Coordinates of C-alpha atoms and ligand atoms in Angstrom, one line a residue:
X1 CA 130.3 175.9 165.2
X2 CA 131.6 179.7 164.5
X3 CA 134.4 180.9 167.1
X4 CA 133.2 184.4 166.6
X5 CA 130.6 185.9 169.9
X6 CA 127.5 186.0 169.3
X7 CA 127.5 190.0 169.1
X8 CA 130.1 189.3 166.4
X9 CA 128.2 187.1 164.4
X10 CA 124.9 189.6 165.0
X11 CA 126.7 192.2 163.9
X12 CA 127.9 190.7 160.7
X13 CA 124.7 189.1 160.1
X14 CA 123.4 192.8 159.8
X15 CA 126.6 194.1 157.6
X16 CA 126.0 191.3 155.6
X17 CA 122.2 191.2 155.2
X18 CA 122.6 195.3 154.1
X19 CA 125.5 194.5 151.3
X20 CA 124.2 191.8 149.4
X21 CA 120.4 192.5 150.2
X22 CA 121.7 196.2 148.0
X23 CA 122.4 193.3 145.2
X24 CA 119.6 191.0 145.3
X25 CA 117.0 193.8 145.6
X26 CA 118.8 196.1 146.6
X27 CA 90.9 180.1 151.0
X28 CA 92.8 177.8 152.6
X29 CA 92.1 174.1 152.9
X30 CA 92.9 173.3 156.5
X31 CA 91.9 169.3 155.5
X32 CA 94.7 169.7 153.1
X33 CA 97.0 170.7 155.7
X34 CA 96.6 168.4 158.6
X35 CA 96.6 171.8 160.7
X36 CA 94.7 172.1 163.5
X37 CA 92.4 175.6 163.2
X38 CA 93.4 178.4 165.1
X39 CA 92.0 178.4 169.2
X40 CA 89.6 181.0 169.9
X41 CA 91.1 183.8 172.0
X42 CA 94.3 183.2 170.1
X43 CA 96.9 186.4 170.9
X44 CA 97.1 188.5 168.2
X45 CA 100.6 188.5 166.7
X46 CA 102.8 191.0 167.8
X47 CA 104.2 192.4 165.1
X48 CA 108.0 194.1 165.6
X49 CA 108.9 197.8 165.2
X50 CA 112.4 196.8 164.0
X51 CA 111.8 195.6 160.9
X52 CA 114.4 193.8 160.7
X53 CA 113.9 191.3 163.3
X54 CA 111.0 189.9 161.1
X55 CA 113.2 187.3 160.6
X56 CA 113.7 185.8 157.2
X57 CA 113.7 189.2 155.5
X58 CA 113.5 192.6 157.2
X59 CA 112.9 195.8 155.7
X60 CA 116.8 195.4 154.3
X61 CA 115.4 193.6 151.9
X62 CA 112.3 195.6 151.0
X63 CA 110.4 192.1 151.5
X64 CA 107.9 193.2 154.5
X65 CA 104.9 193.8 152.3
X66 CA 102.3 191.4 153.2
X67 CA 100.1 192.5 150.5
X68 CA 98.5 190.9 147.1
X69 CA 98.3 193.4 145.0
X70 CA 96.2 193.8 141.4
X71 CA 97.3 197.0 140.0
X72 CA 95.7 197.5 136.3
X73 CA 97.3 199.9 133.6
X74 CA 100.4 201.0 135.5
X75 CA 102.0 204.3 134.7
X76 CA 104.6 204.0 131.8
X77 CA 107.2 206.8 131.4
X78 CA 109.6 206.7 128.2
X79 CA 108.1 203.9 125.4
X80 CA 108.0 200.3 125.5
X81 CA 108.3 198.7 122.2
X82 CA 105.5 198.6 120.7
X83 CA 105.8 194.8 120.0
X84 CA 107.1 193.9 123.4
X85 CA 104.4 190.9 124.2
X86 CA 105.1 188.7 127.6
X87 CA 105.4 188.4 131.0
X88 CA 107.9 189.2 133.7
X89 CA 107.5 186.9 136.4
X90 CA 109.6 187.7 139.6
X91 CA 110.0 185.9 143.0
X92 CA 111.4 186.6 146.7
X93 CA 111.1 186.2 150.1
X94 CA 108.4 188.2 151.7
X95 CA 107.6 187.4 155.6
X96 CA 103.9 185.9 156.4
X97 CA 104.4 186.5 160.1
X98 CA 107.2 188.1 162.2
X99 CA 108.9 184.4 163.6
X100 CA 109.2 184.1 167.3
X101 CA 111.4 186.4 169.2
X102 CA 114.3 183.5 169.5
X103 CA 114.6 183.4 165.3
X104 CA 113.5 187.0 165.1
X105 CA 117.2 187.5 163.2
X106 CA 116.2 184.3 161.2
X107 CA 118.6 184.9 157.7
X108 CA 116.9 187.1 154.8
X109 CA 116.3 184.0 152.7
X110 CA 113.7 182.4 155.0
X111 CA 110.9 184.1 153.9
X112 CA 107.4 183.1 152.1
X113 CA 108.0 183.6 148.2
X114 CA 105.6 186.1 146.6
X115 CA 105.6 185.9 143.3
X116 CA 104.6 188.8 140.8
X117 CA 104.4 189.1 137.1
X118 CA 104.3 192.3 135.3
X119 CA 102.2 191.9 132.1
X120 CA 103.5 193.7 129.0
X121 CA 101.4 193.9 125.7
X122 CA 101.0 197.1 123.3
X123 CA 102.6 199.8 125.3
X124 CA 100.6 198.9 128.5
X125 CA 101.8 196.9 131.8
X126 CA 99.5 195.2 134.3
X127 CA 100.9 194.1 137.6
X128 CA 100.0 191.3 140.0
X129 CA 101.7 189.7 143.2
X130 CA 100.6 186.5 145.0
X131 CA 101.9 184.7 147.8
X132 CA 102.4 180.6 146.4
X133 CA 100.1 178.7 148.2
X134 CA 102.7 176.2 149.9
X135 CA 102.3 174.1 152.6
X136 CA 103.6 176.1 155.2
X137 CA 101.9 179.0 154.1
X138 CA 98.8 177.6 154.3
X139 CA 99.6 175.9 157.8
X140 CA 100.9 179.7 158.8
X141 CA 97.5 181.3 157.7
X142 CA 95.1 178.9 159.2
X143 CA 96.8 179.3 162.4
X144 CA 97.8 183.4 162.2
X145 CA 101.3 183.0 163.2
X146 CA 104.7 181.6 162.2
X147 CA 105.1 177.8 162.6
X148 CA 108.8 177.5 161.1
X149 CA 112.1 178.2 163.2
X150 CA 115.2 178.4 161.6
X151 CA 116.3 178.5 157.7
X152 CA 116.6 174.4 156.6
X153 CA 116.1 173.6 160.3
X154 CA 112.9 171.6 161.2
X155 CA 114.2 171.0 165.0
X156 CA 113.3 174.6 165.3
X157 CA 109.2 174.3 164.0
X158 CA 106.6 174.3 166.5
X159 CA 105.5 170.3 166.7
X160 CA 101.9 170.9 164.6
X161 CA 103.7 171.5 161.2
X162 CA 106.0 168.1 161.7
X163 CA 105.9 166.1 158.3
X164 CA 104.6 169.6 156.1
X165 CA 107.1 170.8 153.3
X166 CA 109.3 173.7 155.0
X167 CA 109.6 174.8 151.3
X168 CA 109.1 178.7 151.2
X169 CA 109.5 179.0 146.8
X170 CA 111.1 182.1 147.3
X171 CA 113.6 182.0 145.3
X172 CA 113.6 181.7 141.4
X173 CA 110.6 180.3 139.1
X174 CA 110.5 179.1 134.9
X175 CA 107.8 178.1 132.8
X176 CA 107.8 174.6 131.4
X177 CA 104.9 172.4 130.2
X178 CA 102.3 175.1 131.1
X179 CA 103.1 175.7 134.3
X180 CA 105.1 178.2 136.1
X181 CA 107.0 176.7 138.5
X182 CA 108.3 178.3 141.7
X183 CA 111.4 177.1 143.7
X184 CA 113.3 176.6 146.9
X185 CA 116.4 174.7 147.0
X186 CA 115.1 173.2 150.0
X187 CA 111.9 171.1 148.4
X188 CA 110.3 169.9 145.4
X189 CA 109.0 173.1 143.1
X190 CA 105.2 174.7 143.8
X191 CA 103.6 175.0 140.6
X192 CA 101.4 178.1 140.0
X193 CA 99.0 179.0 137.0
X194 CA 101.1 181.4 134.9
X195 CA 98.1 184.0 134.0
X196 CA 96.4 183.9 137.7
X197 CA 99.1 183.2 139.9
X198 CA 96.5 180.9 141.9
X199 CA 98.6 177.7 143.2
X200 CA 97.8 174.7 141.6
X201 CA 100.1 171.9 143.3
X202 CA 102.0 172.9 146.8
X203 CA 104.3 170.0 146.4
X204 CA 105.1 169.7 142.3
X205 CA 106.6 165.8 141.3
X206 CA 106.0 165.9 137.4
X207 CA 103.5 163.5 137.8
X208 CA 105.1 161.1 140.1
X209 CA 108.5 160.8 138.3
X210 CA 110.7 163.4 140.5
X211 CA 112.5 161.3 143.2
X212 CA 114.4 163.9 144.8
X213 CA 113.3 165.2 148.5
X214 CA 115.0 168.6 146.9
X215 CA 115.2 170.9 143.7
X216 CA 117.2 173.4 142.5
X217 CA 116.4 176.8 142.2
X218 CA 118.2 177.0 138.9
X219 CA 116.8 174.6 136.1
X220 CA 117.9 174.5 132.9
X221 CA 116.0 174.4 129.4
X222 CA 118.0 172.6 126.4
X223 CA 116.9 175.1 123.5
X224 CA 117.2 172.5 121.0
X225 CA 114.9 169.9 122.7
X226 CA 112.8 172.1 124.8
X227 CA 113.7 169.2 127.7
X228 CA 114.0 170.4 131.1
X229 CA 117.2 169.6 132.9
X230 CA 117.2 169.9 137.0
X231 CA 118.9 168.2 139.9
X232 CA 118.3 167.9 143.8
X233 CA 121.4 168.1 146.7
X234 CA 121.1 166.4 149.7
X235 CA 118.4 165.3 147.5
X236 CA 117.6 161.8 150.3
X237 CA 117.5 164.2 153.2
X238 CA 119.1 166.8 155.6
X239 CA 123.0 167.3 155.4
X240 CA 122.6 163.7 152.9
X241 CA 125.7 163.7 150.4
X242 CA 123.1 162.4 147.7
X243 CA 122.6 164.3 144.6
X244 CA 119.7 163.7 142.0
X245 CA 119.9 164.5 138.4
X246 CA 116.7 164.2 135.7
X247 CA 115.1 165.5 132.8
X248 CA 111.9 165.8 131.1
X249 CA 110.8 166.1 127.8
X250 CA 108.7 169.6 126.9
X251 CA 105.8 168.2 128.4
X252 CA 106.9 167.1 131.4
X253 CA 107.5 163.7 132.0
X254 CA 111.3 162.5 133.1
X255 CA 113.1 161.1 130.7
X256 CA 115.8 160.0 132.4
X257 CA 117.1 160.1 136.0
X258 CA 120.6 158.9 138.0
X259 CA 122.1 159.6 141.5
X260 CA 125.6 160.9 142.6
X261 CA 127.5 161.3 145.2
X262 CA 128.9 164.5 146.6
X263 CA 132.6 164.4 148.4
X264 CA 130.5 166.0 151.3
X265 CA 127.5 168.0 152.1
X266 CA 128.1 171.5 150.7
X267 CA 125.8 174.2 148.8
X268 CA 125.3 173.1 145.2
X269 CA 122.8 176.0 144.7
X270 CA 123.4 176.7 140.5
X271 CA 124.6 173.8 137.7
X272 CA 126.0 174.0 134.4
X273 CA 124.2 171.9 131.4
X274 CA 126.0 171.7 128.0
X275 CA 125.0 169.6 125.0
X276 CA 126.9 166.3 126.6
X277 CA 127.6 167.0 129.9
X278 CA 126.3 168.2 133.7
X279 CA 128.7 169.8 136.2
X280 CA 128.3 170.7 139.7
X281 CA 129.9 173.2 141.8
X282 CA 130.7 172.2 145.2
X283 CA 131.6 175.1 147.9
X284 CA 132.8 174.8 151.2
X285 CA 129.4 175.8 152.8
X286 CA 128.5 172.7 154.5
X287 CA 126.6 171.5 156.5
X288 CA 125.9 168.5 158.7
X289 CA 123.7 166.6 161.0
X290 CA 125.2 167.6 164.5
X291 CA 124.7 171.4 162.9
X292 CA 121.0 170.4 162.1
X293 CA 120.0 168.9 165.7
X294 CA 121.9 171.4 167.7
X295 CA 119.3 173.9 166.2
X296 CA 122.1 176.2 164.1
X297 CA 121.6 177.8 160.9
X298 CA 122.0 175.0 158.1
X299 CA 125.3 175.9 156.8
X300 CA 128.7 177.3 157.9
X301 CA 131.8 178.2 155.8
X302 CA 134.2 175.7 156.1
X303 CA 137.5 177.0 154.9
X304 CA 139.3 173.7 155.5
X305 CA 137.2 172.0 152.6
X306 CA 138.0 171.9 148.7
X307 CA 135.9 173.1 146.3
X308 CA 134.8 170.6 143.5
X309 CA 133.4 170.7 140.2
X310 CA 131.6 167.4 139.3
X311 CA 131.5 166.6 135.8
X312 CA 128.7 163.7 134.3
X313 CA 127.6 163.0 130.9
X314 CA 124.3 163.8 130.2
X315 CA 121.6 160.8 129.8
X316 CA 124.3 158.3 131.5
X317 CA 124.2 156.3 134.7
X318 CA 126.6 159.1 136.8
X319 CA 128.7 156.5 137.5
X320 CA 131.4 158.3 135.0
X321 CA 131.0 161.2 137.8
X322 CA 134.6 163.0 137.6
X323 CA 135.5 165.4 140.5
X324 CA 137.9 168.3 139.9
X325 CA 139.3 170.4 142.3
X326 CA 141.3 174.0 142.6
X327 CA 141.8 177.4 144.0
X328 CA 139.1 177.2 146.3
X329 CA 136.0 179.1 145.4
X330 CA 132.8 180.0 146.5
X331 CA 131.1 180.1 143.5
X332 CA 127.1 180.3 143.1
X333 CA 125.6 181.3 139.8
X334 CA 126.2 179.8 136.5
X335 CA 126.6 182.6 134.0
X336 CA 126.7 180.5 131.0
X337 CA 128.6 176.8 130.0
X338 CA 129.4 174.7 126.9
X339 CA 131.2 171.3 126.1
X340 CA 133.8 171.4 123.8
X341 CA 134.7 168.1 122.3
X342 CA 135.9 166.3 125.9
X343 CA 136.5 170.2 127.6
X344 CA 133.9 171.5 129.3
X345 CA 133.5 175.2 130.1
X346 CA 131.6 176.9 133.3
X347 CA 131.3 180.8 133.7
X348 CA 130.3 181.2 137.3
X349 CA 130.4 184.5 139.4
X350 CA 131.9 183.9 142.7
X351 CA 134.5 185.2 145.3
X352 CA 137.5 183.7 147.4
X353 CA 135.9 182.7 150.2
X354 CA 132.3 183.0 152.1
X355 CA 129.7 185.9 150.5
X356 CA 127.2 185.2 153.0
X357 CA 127.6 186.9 156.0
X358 CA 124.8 185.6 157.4
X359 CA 126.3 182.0 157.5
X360 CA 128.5 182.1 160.3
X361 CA 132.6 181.1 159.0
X362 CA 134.0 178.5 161.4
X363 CA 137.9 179.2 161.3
X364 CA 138.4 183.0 160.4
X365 CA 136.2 186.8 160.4
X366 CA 134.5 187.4 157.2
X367 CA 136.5 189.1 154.5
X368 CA 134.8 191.6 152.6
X369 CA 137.2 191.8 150.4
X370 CA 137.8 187.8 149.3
X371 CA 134.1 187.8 149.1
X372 CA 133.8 190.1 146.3
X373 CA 132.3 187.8 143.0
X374 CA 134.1 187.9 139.9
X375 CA 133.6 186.1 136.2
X376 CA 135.0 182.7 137.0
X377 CA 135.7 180.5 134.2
X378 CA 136.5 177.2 135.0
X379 CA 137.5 174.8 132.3
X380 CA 137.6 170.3 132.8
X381 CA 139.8 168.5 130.2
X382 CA 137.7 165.1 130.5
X383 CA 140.1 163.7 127.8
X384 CA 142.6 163.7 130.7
X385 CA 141.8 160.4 132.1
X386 CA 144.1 161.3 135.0
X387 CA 143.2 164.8 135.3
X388 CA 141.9 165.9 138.7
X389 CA 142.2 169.6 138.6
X390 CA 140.3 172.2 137.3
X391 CA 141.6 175.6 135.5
X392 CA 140.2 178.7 136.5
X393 CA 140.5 181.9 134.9
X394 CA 139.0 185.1 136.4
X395 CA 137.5 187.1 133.0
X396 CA 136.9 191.2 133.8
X397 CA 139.0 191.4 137.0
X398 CA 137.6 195.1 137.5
X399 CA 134.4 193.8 137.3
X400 CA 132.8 192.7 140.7
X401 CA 129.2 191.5 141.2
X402 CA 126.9 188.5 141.5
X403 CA 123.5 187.2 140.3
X404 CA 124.8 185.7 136.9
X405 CA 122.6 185.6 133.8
X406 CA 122.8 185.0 130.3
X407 CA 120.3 185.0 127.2
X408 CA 118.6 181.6 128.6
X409 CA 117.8 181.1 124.8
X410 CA 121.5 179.5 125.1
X411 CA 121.3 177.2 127.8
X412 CA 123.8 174.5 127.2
X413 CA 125.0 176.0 123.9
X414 CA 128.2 178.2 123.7
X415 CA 127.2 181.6 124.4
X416 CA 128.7 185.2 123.8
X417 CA 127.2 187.5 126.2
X418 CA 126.6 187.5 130.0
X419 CA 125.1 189.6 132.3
X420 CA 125.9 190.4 136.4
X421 CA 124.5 193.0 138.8
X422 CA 126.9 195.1 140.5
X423 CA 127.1 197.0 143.7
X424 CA 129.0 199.3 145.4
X425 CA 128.9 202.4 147.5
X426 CA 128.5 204.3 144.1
X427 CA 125.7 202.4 143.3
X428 CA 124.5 199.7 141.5
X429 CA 124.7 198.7 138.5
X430 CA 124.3 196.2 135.1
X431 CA 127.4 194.6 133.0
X432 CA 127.0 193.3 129.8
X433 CA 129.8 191.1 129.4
X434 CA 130.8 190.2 125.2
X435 CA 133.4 187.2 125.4
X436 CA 133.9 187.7 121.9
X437 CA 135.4 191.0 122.0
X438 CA 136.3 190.7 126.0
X439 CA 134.3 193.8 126.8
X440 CA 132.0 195.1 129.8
X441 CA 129.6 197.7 129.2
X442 CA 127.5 199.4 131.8
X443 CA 124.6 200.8 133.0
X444 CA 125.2 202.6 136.6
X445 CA 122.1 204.3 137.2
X446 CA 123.8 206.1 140.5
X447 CA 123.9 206.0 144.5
X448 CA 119.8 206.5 144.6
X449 CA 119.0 203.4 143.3
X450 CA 119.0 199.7 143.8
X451 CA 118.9 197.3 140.9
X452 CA 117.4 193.7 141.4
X453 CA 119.1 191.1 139.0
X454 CA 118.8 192.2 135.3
X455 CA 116.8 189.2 133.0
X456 CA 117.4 189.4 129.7
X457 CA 114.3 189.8 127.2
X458 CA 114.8 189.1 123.5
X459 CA 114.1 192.0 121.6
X460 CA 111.7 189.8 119.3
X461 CA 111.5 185.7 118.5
X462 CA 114.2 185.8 115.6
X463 CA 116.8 188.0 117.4
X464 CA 120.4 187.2 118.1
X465 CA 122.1 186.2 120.8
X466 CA 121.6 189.0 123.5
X467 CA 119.8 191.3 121.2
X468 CA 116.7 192.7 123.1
X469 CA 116.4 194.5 126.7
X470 CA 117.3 193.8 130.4
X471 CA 114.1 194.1 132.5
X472 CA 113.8 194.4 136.0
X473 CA 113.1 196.7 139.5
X474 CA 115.2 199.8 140.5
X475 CA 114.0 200.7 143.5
X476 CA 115.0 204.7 144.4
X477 CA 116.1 205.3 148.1
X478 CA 115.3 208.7 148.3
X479 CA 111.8 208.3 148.0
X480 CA 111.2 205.7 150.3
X481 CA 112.3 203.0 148.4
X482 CA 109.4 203.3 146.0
X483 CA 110.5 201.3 142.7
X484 CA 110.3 201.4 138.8
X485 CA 110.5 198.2 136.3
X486 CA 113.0 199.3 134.1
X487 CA 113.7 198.4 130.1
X488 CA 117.5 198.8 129.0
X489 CA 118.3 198.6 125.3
X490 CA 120.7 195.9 125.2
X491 CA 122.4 198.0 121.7
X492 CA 123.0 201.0 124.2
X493 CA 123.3 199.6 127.6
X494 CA 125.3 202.4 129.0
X495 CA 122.1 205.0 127.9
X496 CA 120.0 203.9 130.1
X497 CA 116.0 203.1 130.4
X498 CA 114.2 203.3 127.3
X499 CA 111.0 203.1 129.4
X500 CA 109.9 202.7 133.4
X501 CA 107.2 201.9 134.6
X502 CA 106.5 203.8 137.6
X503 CA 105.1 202.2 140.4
X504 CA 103.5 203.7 143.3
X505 CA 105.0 202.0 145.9
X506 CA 107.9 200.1 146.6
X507 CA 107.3 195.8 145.2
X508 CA 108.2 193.1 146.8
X509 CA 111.5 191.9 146.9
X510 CA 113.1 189.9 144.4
X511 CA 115.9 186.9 144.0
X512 CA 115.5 186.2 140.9
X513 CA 113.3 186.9 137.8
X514 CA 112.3 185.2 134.6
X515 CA 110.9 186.4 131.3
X516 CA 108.1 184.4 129.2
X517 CA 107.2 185.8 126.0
X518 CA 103.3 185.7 124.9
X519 CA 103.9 183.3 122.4
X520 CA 104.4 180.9 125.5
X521 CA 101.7 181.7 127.8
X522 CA 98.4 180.4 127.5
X523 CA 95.6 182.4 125.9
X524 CA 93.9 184.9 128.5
X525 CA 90.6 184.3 128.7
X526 CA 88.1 187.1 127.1
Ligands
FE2_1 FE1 120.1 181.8 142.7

């Protein structure tokens, strides 16, 4: 348990939620459910002035909105290519209901995902948000009021929602097989129709074959074979050290599955797929049972712990799991990864010890300073048979951010460009990172705004390697917060927007975005 007071930890929970909140944002079946219906005479909720003791997400993170919203033919300032043709799907926590006053300050992250998808085709963008129709939103709208306690803590729920997935799919969502599929790393993903947004599964198994009690946020796609590449952590239950690896082919149907073991119970929230091999990334937030039933937040940073990389080849038993350790790192997006031979390579972003605030650090104060992410690259030399160390080399040193992306078109292959969101009290910003020539370029758009992680688009189906656009929300505080959807030129990333869309109001809040060209998506109907 932390050693800090609670005011301590109350206040840093606040510091923490307003510096990396600047980053990441800046008909319901009650049969299906099992939930009772709401009692007549019911209380209304009382909803809080201080938004941000909405608990799991305030108004730090611009996520209080509440509101599905159909907004046709926004307002586009600047040009969008004319041949720009897709969809920009985005997710993030956005509160149903205010929790009860004793998780009011309930972390950012424990929020109910609403998912929106701007609509780009011949110059003009449509806009639409829903909720995902999971279990526990459902169970939350058919009785008007927040069910769920504590983030990845069911001792905390009110007794009626025992046995209902606590997943919130809040966090990032892809399209595979037709579907788009929206995740938690708490639960298996909620699948959504990509051109409605109207829930079609609240508790997603591909058909039966997914194992795992958990699933990533951060899938992979091999480029080559179209398969889907995922995993689970404590993937058999709460603070369970069991780890669940699978693919499926491009329709959806695992092709192949295995368990590992983790050397404990820590975060394993991003992985790294190459052509022959899947690592892990193993921090020292950890978590355990006595945590869980003594009604804490799931995790704490445990600065006593190692940090691991787990290396296993692809399509094999994971009994050739390797673990590698190092500096210690708290590491949480992959940037990019490849196998070379028997090296493997893994660009993370990540600083020297805890980035989340909001989970308490057992042994010392946060450090503002150690938590600040840099390009991490950390390299396995599996032709070692006695090797158990990893190298790690920090790329662009001057360069601090976090939310790591690359051209996903390069999933497991070697890759040349990277992308990161920075922040600082000059503003945000977007790096463009070329390994190849070891150079950053940037687009700061100034103290006014907050940028939400940049995706990258391709520019059209037979560009290059990061030739195209990074897409995604700038939300302007001096008026209000109210936010554009902004189009970069990847060729002159330090010119800014080619073209914003303008939106009247400020979106919901975002962890992570996706991009699905039309080509992909099914036909809309006429
Ligand atoms: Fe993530």
């Amino acid at each position: 348990m932390s050693s800090r007071s609670d005011d301590d930890q109350s206040t840093n929970e606040l510091r923490g939620r307003r510096a990396f909140l600047g980053a990441v944002t800046a008909g319901v079946g009650l049969a299906a459910t099992g939930v009772a219906p709401v009692q007549a005479g019911s209380p209304p909720v009382q909803f809080p002035g201080d938004r941000m003791t909405f608990g799991g997400g305030g108004s730090a993170a611009g996520a209080v909105n509440r509101s599905e919203v159909d907004l046709f033919d926004c307002e586009v300032d600047g040009h969008l290519p004319d041949d720009l043709d897709g969809a920009f799907f985005r997710v993030g926590p956005d509160p149903q209901y205010p929790k009860s006053d004793k998780y009011a300050r309930d972390i950012v992250f424990d929020g109910e995902g609403h998912v929106s998808m701007f609509r780009i085709s011949g110059g003009h963008v449509d806009y639409k948000t829903r909720y995902a129709r999971t279990q526990r939103w459902k169970a939350q709208h058919a009785a008007r009021r927040s069910l769920f306690g504590m983030y990845r803590n069911p001792t905390t729920d009110d007794p009626s929602v025992a046995g209902l997935s606590r997943g919130t799919a809040n966090t990032q969502l892809f399209y595979h097989h037709g579907k788009l599929l929206v995740y938690k790393e708490d639960s298996p993903p909620v699948a959504m129709d990509p051109l409605t947004l109207a829930t079609t599964d609240d508790y997603y198994t591909f058909g039966g074959g997914f194992k795992s009690l958990t699933h990533t946020a951060h899938p992979k796609i091999d480029p080559l074979t179209g398969e889907y590449i995922s995993f689970g952590y404590e993937a058999k239950g709460l603070a369970s050290d069991d780890i669940y690896i699978f693919s499926t082919d491009k329709h959806g149907t695992v092709n192949w599955e295995t368990w590992i073991k983790a050397p404990y119970a820590g975060m394993i929230h991003d992985f790294a797929v190459t052509q022959k091999h899947i690592a892990f990334f193993v921090i020292p937030m950890a978590t355990n049972v006595e945590r869980i039933r003594a009604g804490a937040v799931h995790f704490a940073y445990d600065s006593t712990l190692p940090s691991y990389m787990g290396v296993v080849r692809r399509g094999g038993d994971g009994k050739d799991i390797r673990w590698f350790t190092g500096q210690q790192l708290m590491c949480t997006h992959v940037m990019g990864a490849w196998s070379d031979g028997e090296m493997v390579y893994v660009d993370m972003d990540g600083g020297e010890a805890n980035q989340f605030p909001f989970f308490p650090n057992l042994y010392e104060p946060f450090d503002f300073q150690k938590a600040a992410g840099r390009v991490r690259r950390f390299k396995m030399n599996l032709a070692n048979k006695r090797s158990k160390s990893y190298e790690v080399e920090t790329l662009y040193p001057e360069v601090t951010g976090a939310l790591a992306r690359q051209d996903d078109r390069f999933h497991t292959l070697p890759y040349r460009y990277g992308f990161l969101n920075l922040f600082g009290p000059a503003g945000g910003g977007w790096a463009m990172f070329d390994h190849q020539k070891k150079l950053a370029k940037v687009f700061a758009p100034g103290a006014d705004v907050n940028l939400a992680e940049a995706t990258f688009v391709p520019r059209n189906s037979a560009a290059g390697e990061g030739d195209g656009y990074l897409i995604g929300v700038a939300d302007h505080k001096s008026e209000n917060g109210r936010s554009d959807l902004i189009l970069v030129d990847t060729q002159h990333i330090d010119a800014g927007p080619i073209a914003r869309v303008k939106m009247p109001y400020r979106v919901v809040g975002q962890v992570h975005g996706f991009w699905v060209p039309a080509a992909q998506l099914p036909q809309m109907p006429v």
